[in-house]
CSV table of C-alpha atoms in Angstrom, one decimal:
chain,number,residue,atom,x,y,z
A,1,UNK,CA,-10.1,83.6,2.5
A,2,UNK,CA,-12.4,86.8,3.0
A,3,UNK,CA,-10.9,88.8,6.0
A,4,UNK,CA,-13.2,87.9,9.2
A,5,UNK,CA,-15.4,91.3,10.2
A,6,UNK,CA,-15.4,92.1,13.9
A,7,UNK,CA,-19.2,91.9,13.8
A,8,UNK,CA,-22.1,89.8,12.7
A,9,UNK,CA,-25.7,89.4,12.1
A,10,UNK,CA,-27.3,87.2,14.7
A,11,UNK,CA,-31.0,85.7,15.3
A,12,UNK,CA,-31.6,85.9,19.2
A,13,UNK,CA,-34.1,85.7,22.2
A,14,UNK,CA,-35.7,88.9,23.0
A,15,UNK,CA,-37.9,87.7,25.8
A,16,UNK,CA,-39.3,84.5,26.5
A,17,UNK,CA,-42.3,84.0,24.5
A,18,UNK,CA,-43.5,82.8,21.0
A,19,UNK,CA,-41.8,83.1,17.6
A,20,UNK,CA,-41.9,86.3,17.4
A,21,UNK,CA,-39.3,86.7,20.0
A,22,UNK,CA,-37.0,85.9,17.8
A,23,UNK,CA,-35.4,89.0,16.4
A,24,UNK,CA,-31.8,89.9,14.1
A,25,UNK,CA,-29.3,92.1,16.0
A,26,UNK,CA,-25.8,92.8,15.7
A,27,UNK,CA,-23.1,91.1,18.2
A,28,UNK,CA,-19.4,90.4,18.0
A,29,UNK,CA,-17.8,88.3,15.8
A,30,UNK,CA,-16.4,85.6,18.5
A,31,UNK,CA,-12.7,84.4,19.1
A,32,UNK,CA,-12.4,80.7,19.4
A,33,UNK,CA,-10.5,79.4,22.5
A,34,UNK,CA,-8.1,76.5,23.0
A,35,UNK,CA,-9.8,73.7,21.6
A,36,UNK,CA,-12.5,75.6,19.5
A,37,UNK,CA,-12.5,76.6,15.9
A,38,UNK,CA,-14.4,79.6,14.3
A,39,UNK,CA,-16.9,78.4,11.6
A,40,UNK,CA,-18.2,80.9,9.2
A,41,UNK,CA,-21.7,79.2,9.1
A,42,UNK,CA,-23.7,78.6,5.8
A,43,UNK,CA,-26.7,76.6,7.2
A,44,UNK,CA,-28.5,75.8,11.1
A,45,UNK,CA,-30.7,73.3,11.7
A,46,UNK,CA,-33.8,74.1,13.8
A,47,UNK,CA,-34.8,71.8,16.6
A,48,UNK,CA,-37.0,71.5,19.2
A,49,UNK,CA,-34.9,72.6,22.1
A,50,UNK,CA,-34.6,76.1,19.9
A,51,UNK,CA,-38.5,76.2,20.8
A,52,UNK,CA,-38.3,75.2,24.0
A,53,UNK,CA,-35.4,77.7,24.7
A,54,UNK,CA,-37.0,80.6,23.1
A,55,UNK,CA,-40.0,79.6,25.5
A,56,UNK,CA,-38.0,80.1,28.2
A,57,UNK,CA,-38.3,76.3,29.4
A,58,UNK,CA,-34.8,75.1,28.2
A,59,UNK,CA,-31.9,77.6,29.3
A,60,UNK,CA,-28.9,77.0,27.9
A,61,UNK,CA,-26.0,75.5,30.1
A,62,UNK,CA,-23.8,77.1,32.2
A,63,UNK,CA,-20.9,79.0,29.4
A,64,UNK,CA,-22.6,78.3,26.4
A,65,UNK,CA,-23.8,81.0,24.0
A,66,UNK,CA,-27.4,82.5,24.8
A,67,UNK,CA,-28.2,82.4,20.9
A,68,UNK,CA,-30.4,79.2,19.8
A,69,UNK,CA,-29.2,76.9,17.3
A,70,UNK,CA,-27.6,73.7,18.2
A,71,UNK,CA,-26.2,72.3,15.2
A,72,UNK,CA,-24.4,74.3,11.7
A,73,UNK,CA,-22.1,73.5,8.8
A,74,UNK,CA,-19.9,76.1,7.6
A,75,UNK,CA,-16.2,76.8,6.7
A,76,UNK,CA,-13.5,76.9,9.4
A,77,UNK,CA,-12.1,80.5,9.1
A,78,UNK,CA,-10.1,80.9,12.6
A,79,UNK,CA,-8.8,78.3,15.0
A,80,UNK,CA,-8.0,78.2,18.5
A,81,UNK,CA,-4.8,77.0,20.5
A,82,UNK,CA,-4.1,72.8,20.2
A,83,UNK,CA,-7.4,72.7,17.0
A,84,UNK,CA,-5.2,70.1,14.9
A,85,UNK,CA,-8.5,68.1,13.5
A,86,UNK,CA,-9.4,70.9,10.9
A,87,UNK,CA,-7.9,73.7,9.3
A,88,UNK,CA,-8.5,76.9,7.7
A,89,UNK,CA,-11.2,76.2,5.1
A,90,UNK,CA,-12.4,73.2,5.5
A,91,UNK,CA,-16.0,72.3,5.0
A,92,UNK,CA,-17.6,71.3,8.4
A,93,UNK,CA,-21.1,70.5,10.3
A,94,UNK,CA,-21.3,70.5,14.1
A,95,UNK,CA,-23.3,69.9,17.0
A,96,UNK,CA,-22.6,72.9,19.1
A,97,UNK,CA,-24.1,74.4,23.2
A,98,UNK,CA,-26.1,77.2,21.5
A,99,UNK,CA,-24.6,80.3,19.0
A,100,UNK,CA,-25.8,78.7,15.8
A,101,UNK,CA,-28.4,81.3,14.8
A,102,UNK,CA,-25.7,83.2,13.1
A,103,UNK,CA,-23.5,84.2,10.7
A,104,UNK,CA,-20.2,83.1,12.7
A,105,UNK,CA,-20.2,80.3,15.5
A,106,UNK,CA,-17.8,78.9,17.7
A,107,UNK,CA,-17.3,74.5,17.7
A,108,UNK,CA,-15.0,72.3,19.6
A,109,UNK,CA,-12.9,71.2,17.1
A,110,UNK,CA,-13.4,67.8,18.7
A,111,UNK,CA,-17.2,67.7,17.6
A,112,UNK,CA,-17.0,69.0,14.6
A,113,UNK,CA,-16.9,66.6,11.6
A,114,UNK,CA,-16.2,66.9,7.7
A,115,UNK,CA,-19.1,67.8,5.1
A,116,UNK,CA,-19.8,64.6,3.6
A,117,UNK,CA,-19.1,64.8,-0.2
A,118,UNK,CA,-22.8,63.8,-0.9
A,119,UNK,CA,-24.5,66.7,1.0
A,120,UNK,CA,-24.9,69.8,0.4
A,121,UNK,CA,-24.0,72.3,2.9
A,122,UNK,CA,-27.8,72.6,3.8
A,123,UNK,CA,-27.9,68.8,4.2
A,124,UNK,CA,-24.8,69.3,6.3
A,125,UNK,CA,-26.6,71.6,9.0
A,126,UNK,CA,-29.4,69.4,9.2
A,127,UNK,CA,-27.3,66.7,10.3
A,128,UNK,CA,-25.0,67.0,13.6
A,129,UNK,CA,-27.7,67.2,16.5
A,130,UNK,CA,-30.2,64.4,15.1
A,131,UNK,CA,-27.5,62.3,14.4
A,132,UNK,CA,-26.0,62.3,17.6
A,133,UNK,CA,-28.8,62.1,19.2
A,134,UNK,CA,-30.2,59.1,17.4
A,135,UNK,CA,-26.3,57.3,17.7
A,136,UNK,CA,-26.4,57.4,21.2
A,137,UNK,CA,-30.0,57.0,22.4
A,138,UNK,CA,-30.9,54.2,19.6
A,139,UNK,CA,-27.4,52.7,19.6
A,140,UNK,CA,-25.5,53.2,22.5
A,141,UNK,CA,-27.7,53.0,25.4
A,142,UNK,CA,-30.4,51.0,23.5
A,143,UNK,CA,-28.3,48.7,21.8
A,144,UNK,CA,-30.2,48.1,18.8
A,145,UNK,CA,-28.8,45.2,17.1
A,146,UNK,CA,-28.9,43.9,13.4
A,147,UNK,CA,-32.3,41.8,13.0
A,148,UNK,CA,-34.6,43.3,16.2
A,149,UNK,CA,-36.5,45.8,15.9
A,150,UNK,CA,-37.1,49.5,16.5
A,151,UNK,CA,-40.2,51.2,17.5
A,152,UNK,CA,-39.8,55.1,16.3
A,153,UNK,CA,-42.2,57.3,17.8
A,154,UNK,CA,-42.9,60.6,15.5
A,155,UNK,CA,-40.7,59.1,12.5
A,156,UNK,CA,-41.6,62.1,10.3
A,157,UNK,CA,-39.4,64.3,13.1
A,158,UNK,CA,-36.0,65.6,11.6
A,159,UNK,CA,-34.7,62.5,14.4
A,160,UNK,CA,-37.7,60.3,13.3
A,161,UNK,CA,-36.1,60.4,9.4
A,162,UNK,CA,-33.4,60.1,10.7
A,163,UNK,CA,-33.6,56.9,12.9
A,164,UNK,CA,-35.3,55.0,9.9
A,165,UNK,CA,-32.5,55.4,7.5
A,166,UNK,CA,-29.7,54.6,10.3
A,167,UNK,CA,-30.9,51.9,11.6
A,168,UNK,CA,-32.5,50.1,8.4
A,169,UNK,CA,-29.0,51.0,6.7
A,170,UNK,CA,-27.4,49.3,9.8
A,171,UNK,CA,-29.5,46.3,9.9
A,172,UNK,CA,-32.5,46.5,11.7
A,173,UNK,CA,-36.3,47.0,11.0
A,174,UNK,CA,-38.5,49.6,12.0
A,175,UNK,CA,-41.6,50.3,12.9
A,176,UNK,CA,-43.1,54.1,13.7
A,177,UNK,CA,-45.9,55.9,14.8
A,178,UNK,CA,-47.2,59.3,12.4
A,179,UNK,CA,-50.1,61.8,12.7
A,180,UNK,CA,-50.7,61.8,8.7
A,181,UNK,CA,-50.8,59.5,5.6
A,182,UNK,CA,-48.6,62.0,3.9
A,183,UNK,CA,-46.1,61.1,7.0
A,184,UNK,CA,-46.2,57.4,6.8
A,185,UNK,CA,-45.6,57.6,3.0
A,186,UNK,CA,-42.3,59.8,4.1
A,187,UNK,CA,-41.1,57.2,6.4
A,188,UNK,CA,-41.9,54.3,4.3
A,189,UNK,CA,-40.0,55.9,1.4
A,190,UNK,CA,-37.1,55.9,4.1
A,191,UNK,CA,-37.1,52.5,4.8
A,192,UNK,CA,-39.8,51.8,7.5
A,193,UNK,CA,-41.8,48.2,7.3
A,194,UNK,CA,-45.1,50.2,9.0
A,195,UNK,CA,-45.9,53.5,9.8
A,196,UNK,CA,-48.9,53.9,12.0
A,197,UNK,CA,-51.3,56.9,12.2
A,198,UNK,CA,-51.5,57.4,15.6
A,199,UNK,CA,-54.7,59.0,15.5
A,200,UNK,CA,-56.4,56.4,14.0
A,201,UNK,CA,-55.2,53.1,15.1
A,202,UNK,CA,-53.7,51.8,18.3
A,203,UNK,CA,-49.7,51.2,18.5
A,204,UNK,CA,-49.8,48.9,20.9
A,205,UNK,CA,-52.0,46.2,18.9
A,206,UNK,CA,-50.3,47.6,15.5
A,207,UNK,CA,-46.9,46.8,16.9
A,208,UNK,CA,-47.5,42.9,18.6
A,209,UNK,CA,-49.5,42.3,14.9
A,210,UNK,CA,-46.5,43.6,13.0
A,211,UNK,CA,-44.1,41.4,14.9
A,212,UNK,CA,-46.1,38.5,15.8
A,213,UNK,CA,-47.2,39.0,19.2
A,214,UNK,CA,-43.2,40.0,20.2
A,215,UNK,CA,-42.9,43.3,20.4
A,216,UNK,CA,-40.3,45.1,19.4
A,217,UNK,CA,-36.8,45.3,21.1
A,218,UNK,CA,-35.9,49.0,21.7
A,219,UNK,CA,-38.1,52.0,21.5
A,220,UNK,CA,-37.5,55.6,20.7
A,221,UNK,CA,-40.2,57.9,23.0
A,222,UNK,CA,-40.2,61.9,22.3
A,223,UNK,CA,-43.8,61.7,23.6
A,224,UNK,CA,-43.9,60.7,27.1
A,225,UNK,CA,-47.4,60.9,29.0
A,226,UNK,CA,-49.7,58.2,28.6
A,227,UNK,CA,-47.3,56.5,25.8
A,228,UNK,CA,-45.1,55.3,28.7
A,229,UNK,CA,-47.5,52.4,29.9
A,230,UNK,CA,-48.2,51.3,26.3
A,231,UNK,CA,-44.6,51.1,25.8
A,232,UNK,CA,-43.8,49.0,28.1
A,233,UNK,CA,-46.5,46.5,26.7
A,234,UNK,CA,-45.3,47.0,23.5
A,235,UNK,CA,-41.9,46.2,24.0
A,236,UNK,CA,-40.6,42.6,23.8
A,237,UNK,CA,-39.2,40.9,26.8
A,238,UNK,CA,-35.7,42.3,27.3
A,239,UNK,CA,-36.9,45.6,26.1
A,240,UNK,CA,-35.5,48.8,25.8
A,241,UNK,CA,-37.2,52.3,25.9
A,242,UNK,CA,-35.4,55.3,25.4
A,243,UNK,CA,-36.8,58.5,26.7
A,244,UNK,CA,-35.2,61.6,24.6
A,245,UNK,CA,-38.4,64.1,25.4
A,246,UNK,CA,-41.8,64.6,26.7
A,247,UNK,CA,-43.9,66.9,24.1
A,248,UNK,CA,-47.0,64.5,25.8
A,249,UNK,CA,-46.0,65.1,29.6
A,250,UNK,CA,-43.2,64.5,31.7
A,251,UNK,CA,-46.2,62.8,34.3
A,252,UNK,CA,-48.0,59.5,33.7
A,253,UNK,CA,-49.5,56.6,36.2
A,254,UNK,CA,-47.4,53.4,35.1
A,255,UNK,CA,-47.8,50.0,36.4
A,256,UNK,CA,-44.4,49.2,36.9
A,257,UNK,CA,-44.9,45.6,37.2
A,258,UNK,CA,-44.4,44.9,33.8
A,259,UNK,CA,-40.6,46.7,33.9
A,260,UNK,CA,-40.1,43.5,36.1
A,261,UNK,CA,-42.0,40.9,34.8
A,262,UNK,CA,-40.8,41.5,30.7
A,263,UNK,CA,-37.3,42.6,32.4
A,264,UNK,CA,-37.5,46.2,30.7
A,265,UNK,CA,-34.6,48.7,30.7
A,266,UNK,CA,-36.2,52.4,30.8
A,267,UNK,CA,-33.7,54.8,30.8
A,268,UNK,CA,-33.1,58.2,28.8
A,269,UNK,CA,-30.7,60.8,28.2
A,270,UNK,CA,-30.6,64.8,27.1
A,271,UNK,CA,-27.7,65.8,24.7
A,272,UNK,CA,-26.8,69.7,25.1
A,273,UNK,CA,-25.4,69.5,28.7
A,274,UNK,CA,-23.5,66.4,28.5
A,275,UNK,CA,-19.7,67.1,28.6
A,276,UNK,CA,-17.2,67.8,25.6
A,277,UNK,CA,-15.5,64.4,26.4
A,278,UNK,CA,-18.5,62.6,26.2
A,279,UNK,CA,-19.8,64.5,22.8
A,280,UNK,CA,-16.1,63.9,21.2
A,281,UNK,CA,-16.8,60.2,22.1
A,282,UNK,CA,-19.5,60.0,20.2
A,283,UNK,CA,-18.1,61.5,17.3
A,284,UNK,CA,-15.1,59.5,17.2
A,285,UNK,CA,-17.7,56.5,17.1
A,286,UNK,CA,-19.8,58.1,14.4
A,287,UNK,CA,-17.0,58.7,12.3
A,288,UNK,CA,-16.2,55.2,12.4
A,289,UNK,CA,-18.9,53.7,12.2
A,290,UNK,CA,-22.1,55.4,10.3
A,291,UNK,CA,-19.4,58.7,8.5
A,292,UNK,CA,-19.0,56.4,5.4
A,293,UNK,CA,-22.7,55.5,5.2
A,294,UNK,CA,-23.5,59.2,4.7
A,295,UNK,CA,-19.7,59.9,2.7
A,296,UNK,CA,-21.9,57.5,0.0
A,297,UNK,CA,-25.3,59.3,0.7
A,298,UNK,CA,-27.0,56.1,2.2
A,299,UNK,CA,-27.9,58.6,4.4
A,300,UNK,CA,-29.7,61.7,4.2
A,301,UNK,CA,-31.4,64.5,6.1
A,302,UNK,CA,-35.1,64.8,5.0
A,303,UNK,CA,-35.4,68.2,4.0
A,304,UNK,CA,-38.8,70.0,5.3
A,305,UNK,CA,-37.5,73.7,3.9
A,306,UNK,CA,-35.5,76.2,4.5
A,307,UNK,CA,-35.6,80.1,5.8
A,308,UNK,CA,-33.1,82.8,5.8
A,309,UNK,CA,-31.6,83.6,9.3
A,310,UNK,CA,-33.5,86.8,9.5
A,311,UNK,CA,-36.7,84.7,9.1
A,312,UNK,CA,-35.9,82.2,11.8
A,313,UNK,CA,-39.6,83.4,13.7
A,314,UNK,CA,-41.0,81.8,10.4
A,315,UNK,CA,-39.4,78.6,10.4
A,316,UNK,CA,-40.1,78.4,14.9
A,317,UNK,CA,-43.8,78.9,13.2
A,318,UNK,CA,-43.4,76.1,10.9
A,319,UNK,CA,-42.4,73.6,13.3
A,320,UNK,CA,-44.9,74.1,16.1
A,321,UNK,CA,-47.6,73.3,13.2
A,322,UNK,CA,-46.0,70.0,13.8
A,323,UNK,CA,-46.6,69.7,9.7
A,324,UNK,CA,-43.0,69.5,9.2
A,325,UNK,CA,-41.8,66.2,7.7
A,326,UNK,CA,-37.7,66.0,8.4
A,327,UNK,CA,-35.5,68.9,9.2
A,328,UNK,CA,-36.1,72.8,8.7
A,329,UNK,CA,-33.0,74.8,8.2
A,330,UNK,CA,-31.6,78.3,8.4
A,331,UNK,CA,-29.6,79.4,5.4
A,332,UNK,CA,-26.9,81.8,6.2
């Protein structure tokens, strides 16, 4: 193993503002602490929190690195006091608080989880934050069971794609809202019964004609605004809707009638600040439960495209096109 250099080549935030904000610099290599392990990153996924941070809307929480990047894979090159899960060299990918637009990036070594043999190590950093996030919104506070259905809204999103194949693989159907036919062929390649164009048809009536006049059991909203309402009267009786952002508006005027009268669960959840207990949790469920699906590369990241780190402003650009279809990732 290559000796570790006391500095590295980092992407970070400038200023609050647009893309260009986003410029290399050099910072100190980091020392991981007890219960962290040192990963000498090869790829970052870019989300939309990175935006919204770099914005100057999403802060990071309180201790966690001011760089963007929530999510890397990477060799583990330095550990920390009581890090037993991994050891020197091994190939990992990680949902991390911040630090991942960089060549080296502390994890907890509780959260981090192998490279499946199937991906490559770009695959790999596409993979950590939309996974989670889809395990525990779709799964574990929707309860999406084998046989009902899910109602993905944006499934050409890096946690759209990745929704589709997850829950199809585990059982279910799905249904999802796109902006472009070149989107619904994406998710329909994935695994998705119907793909709706948004702009040209209207979910609601799509969804009870897909399902019979039922709705569907558990929704996943990114949109917010005026999609709130028309979930609730897409949903099926006993429905649940799963706020996990609000790119349409955190605002809307809701008749909340119908949360009573179809007996809707509404609730919602934000990843980065929830604790390392909880995140570890997760894992150790995902491990269990969906780690083997990918180990045989049932499931994959969609791939949008990738930029070097020093080009991160380029790939911030390519994802508020909102032309992206899957993940865009930093190679390292």
């Amino acid at each position: 193993m290559e000796p570790i250099p006391s500095q590295m080549t980092v992407v970070g935030i400038s200023k609050p503002g647009g893309p260009e904000v986003l410029l290399p610099e050099t910072r100190d290599v980091p020392k991981p602490g007890p219960g962290e392990i040192l990963v000498k990153v090869a790829a970052a996924g870019v989300n939309r929190p990175d935006v919204a941070q770099r914005s100057g809307s999403y802060p990071p929480p309180p201790g966690a690195s001011d760089l963007p990047g929530l999510e890397i894979a990477g060799e583990v090159v330095a550990l920390g006091d009581g890090a037993s899960r991994h050891k020197l060299g091994d190939k990992v990918m990680s949902l991390v608080a911040g630090g991942g637009y960089a060549e080296y990036c502390i994890a907890q070594d509780a959260q981090a989880m192998k490279v499946p043999a199937a991906y490559s190590m770009i695959e790999a950093g596409a993979t950590p934050e939309t996974l989670m996030t889809v395990w525990h919104n779709v799964f574990e506070r929707g309860g999406l069971q084998p046989g009902e259905t899910l109602l993905v809204h944006g499934g050409s999103s890096g946690i759209g794609t990745m929704a589709i194949q997850l829950a199809v693989a585990l059982g279910s159907k799905v249904i999802t809202t796109v902006g472009s036919q070149d989107k619904a062929d994406a998710c329909l390649k994935l695994g998705a019964s119907r793909a709706i164009n948004y702009k040209t048809e209207d979910f609601v009536a799509a969804v009870k004609e897909a399902t019979g006049g039922k709705g569907v059991e558990v929704i996943l909203d990114m949109v917010g605004g005026d999609y709130i309402e028309r979930n609730y009267d897409a949903a099926a009786m006993d429905g649940r809707i799963v706020q996990i952002a609000f790119l349409g508006g955190a605002k809307s005027n809701v008749n909340f009638v119908k949360l009573m009268t179809k007996r809707l669960h509404h609730t919602g959840s934000t990843l980065r600040p929830r604790s390392n207990a909880d995140k570890a949790a997760m894992v150790a469920a995902i491990e269990a439960k969906v780690l083997p699906l990918l180990e045989q590369g049932r499931i994959k990241p969609l791939i949008d495209g990738t930029f070097a780190l020093r080009d991160a402003a380029d790939a911030h650009r390519r994802m508020e096109t909102s032309q992206h279809i899957g993940k865009i990732v930093l190679t390292v």
